[in-house]
Short mmCIF file of C-alpha atoms and ligand atoms in Angstrom, two decimals:
data_model
loop_
_atom_site.label_atom_id
_atom_site.label_comp_id
_atom_site.label_asym_id
_atom_site.label_seq_id
_atom_site.Cartn_x
_atom_site.Cartn_y
_atom_site.Cartn_z
CA UNK M 1 27.14 55.12 10.71
CA UNK M 2 26.80 55.29 6.93
CA UNK M 3 30.59 55.59 6.62
CA UNK M 4 31.09 52.58 8.88
CA UNK M 5 28.65 50.52 6.76
CA UNK M 6 30.36 51.70 3.60
CA UNK M 7 33.79 50.73 4.88
CA UNK M 8 32.67 47.24 5.97
CA UNK M 9 31.13 46.61 2.56
CA UNK M 10 34.34 47.88 0.89
CA UNK M 11 36.31 45.54 3.13
CA UNK M 12 34.09 42.59 2.21
CA UNK M 13 34.57 43.41 -1.48
CA UNK M 14 38.34 43.55 -1.09
CA UNK M 15 38.35 40.22 0.78
CA UNK M 16 36.27 38.66 -1.98
CA UNK M 17 38.56 39.99 -4.68
CA UNK M 18 41.59 38.66 -2.79
CA UNK M 19 39.93 35.27 -2.44
CA UNK M 20 39.14 35.14 -6.15
CA UNK M 21 42.71 36.14 -7.08
CA UNK M 22 44.03 33.21 -5.06
CA UNK M 23 41.86 30.60 -6.79
CA UNK M 24 43.18 28.52 -9.71
CA UNK M 25 42.18 30.25 -12.94
CA UNK M 26 41.50 29.24 -16.54
CA UNK M 27 40.37 31.24 -19.53
CA UNK M 28 36.60 31.37 -19.88
CA UNK M 29 34.94 31.12 -23.25
CA UNK M 30 34.40 34.88 -23.66
CA UNK M 31 36.36 38.01 -22.77
CA UNK M 32 36.20 39.19 -19.14
CA UNK M 33 34.97 35.80 -18.14
CA UNK M 34 37.84 33.94 -16.55
CA UNK M 35 36.75 30.91 -14.60
CA UNK M 36 37.99 29.99 -11.13
CA UNK M 37 38.10 26.67 -9.34
CA UNK M 38 36.06 26.90 -6.14
CA UNK M 39 35.40 23.72 -4.17
CA UNK M 40 35.77 21.50 -7.21
CA UNK M 41 33.85 23.57 -9.81
CA UNK M 42 34.93 26.16 -12.37
CA UNK M 43 32.80 29.28 -12.13
CA UNK M 44 32.99 32.70 -13.83
CA UNK M 45 34.01 35.55 -11.51
CA UNK M 46 30.52 37.00 -11.21
CA UNK M 47 29.06 33.57 -10.31
CA UNK M 48 31.43 33.38 -7.36
CA UNK M 49 30.17 36.77 -6.19
CA UNK M 50 26.58 35.49 -6.45
CA UNK M 51 27.37 32.13 -4.91
CA UNK M 52 28.99 33.61 -1.80
CA UNK M 53 26.10 36.06 -1.36
CA UNK M 54 23.62 33.18 -1.59
CA UNK M 55 25.57 31.09 0.88
CA UNK M 56 25.54 33.95 3.38
CA UNK M 57 22.10 35.44 2.95
CA UNK M 58 19.63 33.26 1.00
CA UNK M 59 16.72 31.97 3.10
CA UNK M 60 14.56 29.37 1.34
CA UNK M 61 10.85 28.94 1.99
CA UNK M 62 9.52 25.39 2.42
CA UNK M 63 7.40 25.79 -0.75
CA UNK M 64 10.25 26.98 -2.95
CA UNK M 65 11.05 25.01 -6.07
CA UNK M 66 14.60 25.24 -7.38
CA UNK M 67 15.35 24.19 -10.94
CA UNK M 68 19.00 23.15 -11.20
CA UNK M 69 20.96 22.27 -14.31
CA UNK M 70 24.31 22.22 -15.98
CA UNK M 71 24.03 24.91 -18.70
CA UNK M 72 22.43 23.79 -21.97
CA UNK M 73 20.72 20.75 -20.49
CA UNK M 74 17.12 21.92 -20.95
CA UNK M 75 16.81 24.85 -18.52
CA UNK M 76 14.65 27.05 -20.76
CA UNK M 77 12.23 24.19 -21.39
CA UNK M 78 11.97 23.25 -17.71
CA UNK M 79 11.49 26.89 -16.74
CA UNK M 80 8.53 27.06 -19.11
CA UNK M 81 7.07 23.79 -17.86
CA UNK M 82 7.49 24.50 -14.16
CA UNK M 83 6.15 28.03 -14.53
CA UNK M 84 3.07 26.74 -16.37
CA UNK M 85 2.50 23.92 -13.88
CA UNK M 86 2.74 25.92 -10.67
CA UNK M 87 0.86 28.97 -12.00
CA UNK M 88 -1.93 27.18 -13.84
CA UNK M 89 -4.61 28.29 -11.38
CA UNK M 90 -3.78 31.89 -12.32
CA UNK M 91 -2.81 31.49 -15.97
CA UNK M 92 -4.76 29.02 -18.01
CA UNK M 93 -2.71 27.31 -20.74
CA UNK M 94 -5.03 28.67 -23.48
CA UNK M 95 -5.24 32.20 -22.06
CA UNK M 96 -4.16 34.67 -24.76
CA UNK M 97 -2.51 36.63 -21.95
CA UNK M 98 -0.42 33.69 -20.71
CA UNK M 99 2.96 35.15 -19.65
CA UNK M 100 4.85 32.60 -21.74
CA UNK M 101 3.36 34.12 -24.88
CA UNK M 102 4.90 37.51 -24.10
CA UNK M 103 8.01 36.73 -22.04
CA UNK M 104 10.99 34.47 -22.46
CA UNK M 105 11.00 31.71 -19.78
CA UNK M 106 14.21 33.19 -18.35
CA UNK M 107 12.31 36.38 -17.47
CA UNK M 108 9.67 34.38 -15.59
CA UNK M 109 11.96 32.21 -13.47
CA UNK M 110 14.83 34.16 -11.89
CA UNK M 111 18.40 32.88 -12.09
CA UNK M 112 19.64 33.01 -8.49
CA UNK M 113 23.34 33.68 -9.12
CA UNK M 114 22.59 36.61 -11.43
CA UNK M 115 20.14 38.15 -8.98
CA UNK M 116 22.49 37.58 -6.04
CA UNK M 117 25.46 39.14 -7.79
CA UNK M 118 23.43 42.35 -8.12
CA UNK M 119 21.77 42.11 -4.69
CA UNK M 120 24.43 40.53 -2.49
CA UNK M 121 22.92 41.41 0.90
CA UNK M 122 19.37 40.47 -0.05
CA UNK M 123 19.75 37.78 -2.70
CA UNK M 124 16.20 36.42 -2.68
CA UNK M 125 14.31 37.55 -5.81
CA UNK M 126 10.98 39.03 -4.68
CA UNK M 127 7.55 37.53 -5.39
CA UNK M 128 8.69 34.16 -6.61
CA UNK M 129 8.83 30.67 -5.21
CA UNK M 130 10.35 29.28 -8.38
CA UNK M 131 14.06 29.83 -8.99
CA UNK M 132 16.85 28.53 -11.10
CA UNK M 133 20.54 27.78 -10.53
CA UNK M 134 23.49 26.42 -12.50
CA UNK M 135 25.44 25.83 -9.26
CA UNK M 136 26.61 22.34 -8.37
CA UNK M 137 24.77 20.58 -5.54
CA UNK M 138 27.75 20.94 -3.21
CA UNK M 139 27.91 24.70 -3.95
CA UNK M 140 24.28 25.31 -2.97
CA UNK M 141 23.72 27.24 0.24
CA UNK M 142 23.45 24.81 3.15
CA UNK M 143 20.04 26.35 3.93
CA UNK M 144 18.71 25.10 0.60
CA UNK M 145 20.13 21.60 1.01
CA UNK M 146 18.78 21.20 4.53
CA UNK M 147 15.38 22.83 4.01
CA UNK M 148 12.28 21.08 2.73
CA UNK M 149 12.22 23.07 -0.51
CA UNK M 150 12.28 20.92 -3.64
CA UNK M 151 14.90 20.67 -6.37
CA UNK M 152 14.31 19.59 -9.97
CA UNK M 153 17.48 18.67 -11.87
CA UNK M 154 17.52 18.19 -15.63
CA UNK M 155 20.44 16.46 -17.31
CA UNK M 156 21.33 15.73 -20.92
CA UNK M 157 23.83 13.80 -23.00
CA UNK M 158 27.14 15.66 -22.50
CA UNK M 159 27.94 15.59 -26.23
CA UNK M 160 24.79 17.61 -27.01
CA UNK M 161 25.39 19.80 -23.95
CA UNK M 162 28.89 20.64 -25.11
CA UNK M 163 27.87 21.44 -28.68
CA UNK M 164 24.92 23.53 -27.51
CA UNK M 165 27.14 25.42 -25.03
CA UNK M 166 29.81 26.18 -27.63
CA UNK M 167 27.24 27.54 -30.07
CA UNK M 168 25.64 29.63 -27.34
CA UNK M 169 28.94 31.24 -26.37
CA UNK M 170 29.58 32.06 -30.01
CA UNK M 171 26.29 33.94 -30.13
CA UNK M 172 26.93 35.66 -26.81
CA UNK M 173 30.48 36.75 -27.50
CA UNK M 174 30.98 40.49 -27.98
CA UNK M 175 32.73 41.37 -31.26
CA UNK M 176 35.91 42.49 -29.45
CA UNK M 177 36.31 39.12 -27.72
CA UNK M 178 38.58 36.51 -29.29
CA UNK M 179 36.79 33.30 -30.15
CA UNK M 180 37.52 29.83 -28.88
CA UNK M 181 37.72 26.99 -31.39
CA UNK M 182 35.55 23.91 -31.06
CA UNK M 183 38.68 21.84 -30.40
CA UNK M 184 40.01 24.16 -27.65
CA UNK M 185 36.62 24.29 -25.96
CA UNK M 186 36.33 20.52 -26.28
CA UNK M 187 39.70 20.02 -24.58
CA UNK M 188 38.64 22.21 -21.67
CA UNK M 189 35.22 20.58 -21.39
CA UNK M 190 36.56 17.04 -21.46
CA UNK M 191 39.13 17.68 -18.74
CA UNK M 192 36.42 19.33 -16.67
CA UNK M 193 37.92 22.83 -16.67
CA UNK M 194 35.19 24.67 -18.58
CA UNK M 195 32.45 27.01 -17.26
CA UNK M 196 30.48 25.24 -14.47
CA UNK M 197 32.45 22.04 -15.05
CA UNK M 198 33.29 19.29 -14.54
CA UNK M 199 29.98 18.33 -16.18
CA UNK M 200 30.22 14.79 -14.75
CA UNK M 201 30.69 15.94 -11.14
CA UNK M 202 27.78 18.36 -11.55
CA UNK M 203 25.44 15.55 -12.63
CA UNK M 204 26.83 13.12 -10.05
CA UNK M 205 26.20 15.52 -7.15
CA UNK M 206 22.51 15.89 -7.95
CA UNK M 207 22.07 12.23 -8.91
CA UNK M 208 23.44 11.03 -5.58
CA UNK M 209 21.21 13.53 -3.76
CA UNK M 210 18.17 12.28 -5.72
CA UNK M 211 18.90 8.71 -4.60
CA UNK M 212 19.49 9.73 -1.01
CA UNK M 213 16.62 12.24 -0.79
CA UNK M 214 14.04 11.20 -3.42
CA UNK M 215 11.41 13.53 -2.00
CA UNK M 216 13.74 16.47 -2.26
CA UNK M 217 15.59 16.04 -5.55
CA UNK M 218 13.86 15.05 -8.79
CA UNK M 219 16.14 13.94 -11.58
CA UNK M 220 14.94 14.04 -15.17
CA UNK M 221 16.67 13.37 -18.48
CA UNK M 222 16.20 15.79 -21.39
CA UNK M 223 16.00 12.84 -23.77
CA UNK M 224 13.24 11.17 -21.72
CA UNK M 225 11.24 14.39 -21.74
CA UNK M 226 11.63 14.59 -25.51
CA UNK M 227 10.33 11.09 -26.08
CA UNK M 228 7.70 10.79 -23.31
CA UNK M 229 6.85 14.40 -22.52
CA UNK M 230 3.34 13.96 -21.09
CA UNK M 231 4.37 11.13 -18.80
CA UNK M 232 7.27 13.13 -17.33
CA UNK M 233 5.32 16.39 -17.10
CA UNK M 234 2.80 14.55 -14.90
CA UNK M 235 5.59 13.25 -12.66
CA UNK M 236 7.08 16.72 -12.48
CA UNK M 237 3.77 18.25 -11.39
CA UNK M 238 3.30 15.61 -8.69
CA UNK M 239 6.81 16.12 -7.40
CA UNK M 240 6.51 19.90 -7.03
CA UNK M 241 3.20 19.51 -5.20
CA UNK M 242 0.84 20.57 -8.02
CA UNK M 243 -0.47 17.21 -9.34
CA UNK M 244 -2.95 17.22 -12.20
CA UNK M 245 -6.47 16.25 -11.13
CA UNK M 246 -8.40 13.52 -12.91
CA UNK M 247 -10.60 16.22 -14.39
CA UNK M 248 -7.58 18.08 -15.76
CA UNK M 249 -6.22 14.86 -17.23
CA UNK M 250 -9.56 14.13 -18.90
CA UNK M 251 -9.59 17.64 -20.34
CA UNK M 252 -6.13 17.10 -21.84
CA UNK M 253 -4.50 19.83 -19.74
CA UNK M 254 -1.19 17.97 -19.45
CA UNK M 255 -0.92 17.69 -23.22
CA UNK M 256 -1.87 21.34 -23.66
CA UNK M 257 0.77 22.55 -21.21
CA UNK M 258 3.31 20.28 -22.89
CA UNK M 259 2.38 21.79 -26.27
CA UNK M 260 2.58 25.34 -24.94
CA UNK M 261 6.15 24.70 -23.74
CA UNK M 262 7.31 22.78 -26.80
CA UNK M 263 10.32 23.92 -28.78
CA UNK M 264 8.18 24.62 -31.86
CA UNK M 265 5.69 26.75 -29.96
CA UNK M 266 8.16 28.77 -27.89
CA UNK M 267 10.76 29.29 -30.60
CA UNK M 268 8.15 30.70 -32.99
CA UNK M 269 6.81 33.35 -30.61
CA UNK M 270 7.66 36.94 -31.48
CA UNK M 271 9.29 37.51 -28.07
CA UNK M 272 11.66 34.59 -28.63
CA UNK M 273 12.39 35.43 -32.25
CA UNK M 274 13.19 39.12 -31.75
CA UNK M 275 13.35 39.88 -28.01
CA UNK M 276 16.39 40.00 -25.77
CA UNK M 277 17.39 39.84 -22.12
CA UNK M 278 19.75 42.30 -20.49
CA UNK M 279 22.18 40.68 -18.09
CA UNK M 280 23.74 43.24 -15.80
CA UNK M 281 26.61 41.90 -13.75
CA UNK M 282 27.89 44.73 -11.58
CA UNK M 283 30.75 42.72 -10.11
CA UNK M 284 32.34 42.66 -13.57
CA UNK M 285 32.44 45.14 -16.42
CA UNK M 286 29.96 42.88 -18.17
CA UNK M 287 26.55 44.01 -19.31
CA UNK M 288 25.27 41.87 -22.08
CA UNK M 289 22.18 41.73 -24.15
CA UNK M 290 21.33 38.09 -24.80
CA UNK M 291 19.06 37.55 -27.77
CA UNK M 292 16.21 35.23 -26.81
CA UNK M 293 16.69 33.35 -30.06
CA UNK M 294 20.00 32.05 -28.67
CA UNK M 295 18.09 29.85 -26.20
CA UNK M 296 16.35 28.03 -29.06
CA UNK M 297 18.75 26.48 -31.53
CA UNK M 298 17.60 23.03 -32.62
CA UNK M 299 16.24 21.31 -29.53
CA UNK M 300 17.12 17.88 -30.88
CA UNK M 301 18.66 14.71 -29.52
CA UNK M 302 22.02 13.86 -31.10
CA UNK M 303 22.81 17.09 -32.98
CA UNK M 304 26.38 16.66 -31.67
CA UNK M 305 26.81 13.99 -34.38
CA UNK M 306 26.82 16.85 -36.88
CA UNK M 307 29.60 18.77 -35.11
CA UNK M 308 31.92 16.36 -33.30
CA UNK M 309 34.32 13.94 -34.94
CA UNK M 310 34.01 10.25 -34.16
CA UNK M 311 37.08 10.52 -31.90
CA UNK M 312 35.58 13.39 -29.94
CA UNK M 313 32.33 11.50 -29.46
CA UNK M 314 34.22 8.43 -28.36
CA UNK M 315 36.23 10.45 -25.81
CA UNK M 316 33.10 11.93 -24.23
CA UNK M 317 31.29 8.56 -24.27
CA UNK M 318 34.21 6.89 -22.54
CA UNK M 319 34.55 9.55 -19.82
CA UNK M 320 30.81 9.40 -19.26
CA UNK M 321 30.74 5.64 -18.98
CA UNK M 322 33.68 5.61 -16.57
CA UNK M 323 32.35 8.39 -14.36
CA UNK M 324 28.72 7.27 -14.23
CA UNK M 325 29.37 3.54 -13.91
CA UNK M 326 30.30 4.01 -10.24
CA UNK M 327 26.96 5.59 -9.41
CA UNK M 328 24.84 3.33 -11.62
CA UNK M 329 23.70 6.11 -13.92
CA UNK M 330 23.35 5.47 -17.60
CA UNK M 331 23.08 8.37 -20.01
CA UNK M 332 21.62 6.45 -22.88
CA UNK M 333 18.72 4.53 -21.34
CA UNK M 334 15.47 6.03 -19.99
CA UNK M 335 15.76 6.56 -16.24
CA UNK M 336 12.17 5.66 -15.47
CA UNK M 337 10.10 3.16 -17.38
CA UNK M 338 6.83 4.60 -18.65
CA UNK M 339 4.79 1.48 -17.94
P1 LIG F 1 20.63 27.68 -20.55
O1 LIG F 1 21.43 26.77 -19.67
O2 LIG F 1 21.45 28.80 -21.15
O3 LIG F 1 19.39 28.19 -19.92
P2 LIG F 1 19.24 25.55 -21.83
O4 LIG F 1 17.84 26.00 -22.01
O5 LIG F 1 19.56 24.63 -20.71
O6 LIG F 1 20.21 26.81 -21.83
O7 LIG F 1 19.69 24.80 -23.15
C1 LIG F 1 19.41 25.25 -24.43
C2 LIG F 1 19.13 24.01 -25.25
O8 LIG F 1 17.78 23.59 -25.00
C3 LIG F 1 19.23 24.30 -26.73
O9 LIG F 1 19.66 23.06 -27.30
P3 LIG F 1 20.39 22.96 -28.70
O10 LIG F 1 21.49 23.98 -28.70
O11 LIG F 1 20.92 21.55 -28.76
O12 LIG F 1 19.36 23.22 -29.73
C4 LIG F 1 17.80 24.64 -27.07
O13 LIG F 1 17.51 24.52 -28.44
C5 LIG F 1 17.05 23.62 -26.23
N1 LIG F 1 15.67 24.01 -25.95
C6 LIG F 1 15.20 25.24 -25.63
N2 LIG F 1 13.88 25.20 -25.45
C7 LIG F 1 13.49 23.92 -25.66
C8 LIG F 1 12.21 23.25 -25.63
N3 LIG F 1 11.10 23.91 -25.34
N4 LIG F 1 12.21 21.93 -25.89
C9 LIG F 1 13.33 21.26 -26.18
N5 LIG F 1 14.56 21.83 -26.23
C10 LIG F 1 14.65 23.15 -25.96
#
């Protein structure tokens, strides 16, 4: 029996490897990290392993909350906020033992593809109703899209996303890996063939879903959160089913949670200055220690102005305008008026 099980799992692995070999391929931004085009999106090899496991075996609960994002759009921040919002009955924002004071937000909200790539037949992380994914909407397991679980999607100006992503890869890259120049990475990003890209199709998928299913998909802009944090944190809490009571509002709880999750607060904690996360991806040869500091660089709007030439900015602005015009999305104007 054990041998039969073993051979069917070996067979599944071989089929998966054959499938991956047949997909269009591009260089990723670090060694061992080629990206493959699967149903319109470019994913690293190990993400495809995780994605297929999720599509086959992930069973959502109706109360699950899934945070979705294109990398570098505000994931760490939203993980901190959502964790604090949904767990506030257990962990008070001013509790000295609050988990955010001792753990990086990525340790508190599991990343589904990573977990699934290590646990392909049982890809649901235990004891959590709050998860995160970088998968595109169309790549999500059908069970997630058709269930009543909720999805929060954060998006950000692609110029800042690109610059943030490039810096992050530079910090992540093992010494033996050859680097990718800003220009090379830019060329890949702008033609859509970069990790998790095309950025514009990623955003469009979730935006359309948020229009079609407003009770299922919540769409928030990083820039809006930066400028009107308390207002959007309240909306977020309502959407995920944990609205702030009048009493909490009078006690300033929303502001306190917002402060706890702010860039200044989180980036100055010992765990985020000196701690690290170990990412173990058994489907590749890749085990990497990611320093927590890498998730906190500047946390500003418009830092891309310091790194991209005027031509590069113009190219990304033009693509963005063209792609988002069709769906009525504008990157540079608040999505929801605060009054
Ligand atoms: P991930 O996709 O790898 O999880 P993600 O958290 O989405 O990364 O993006 C990191 C960006 O969010 C960084 O932006 P920067 O490179 O332009 O500085 C990081 O600084 C920023 N960031 C992290 N935490 C916060 C926060 N609490 N508030 C605002 N921005 C934040």
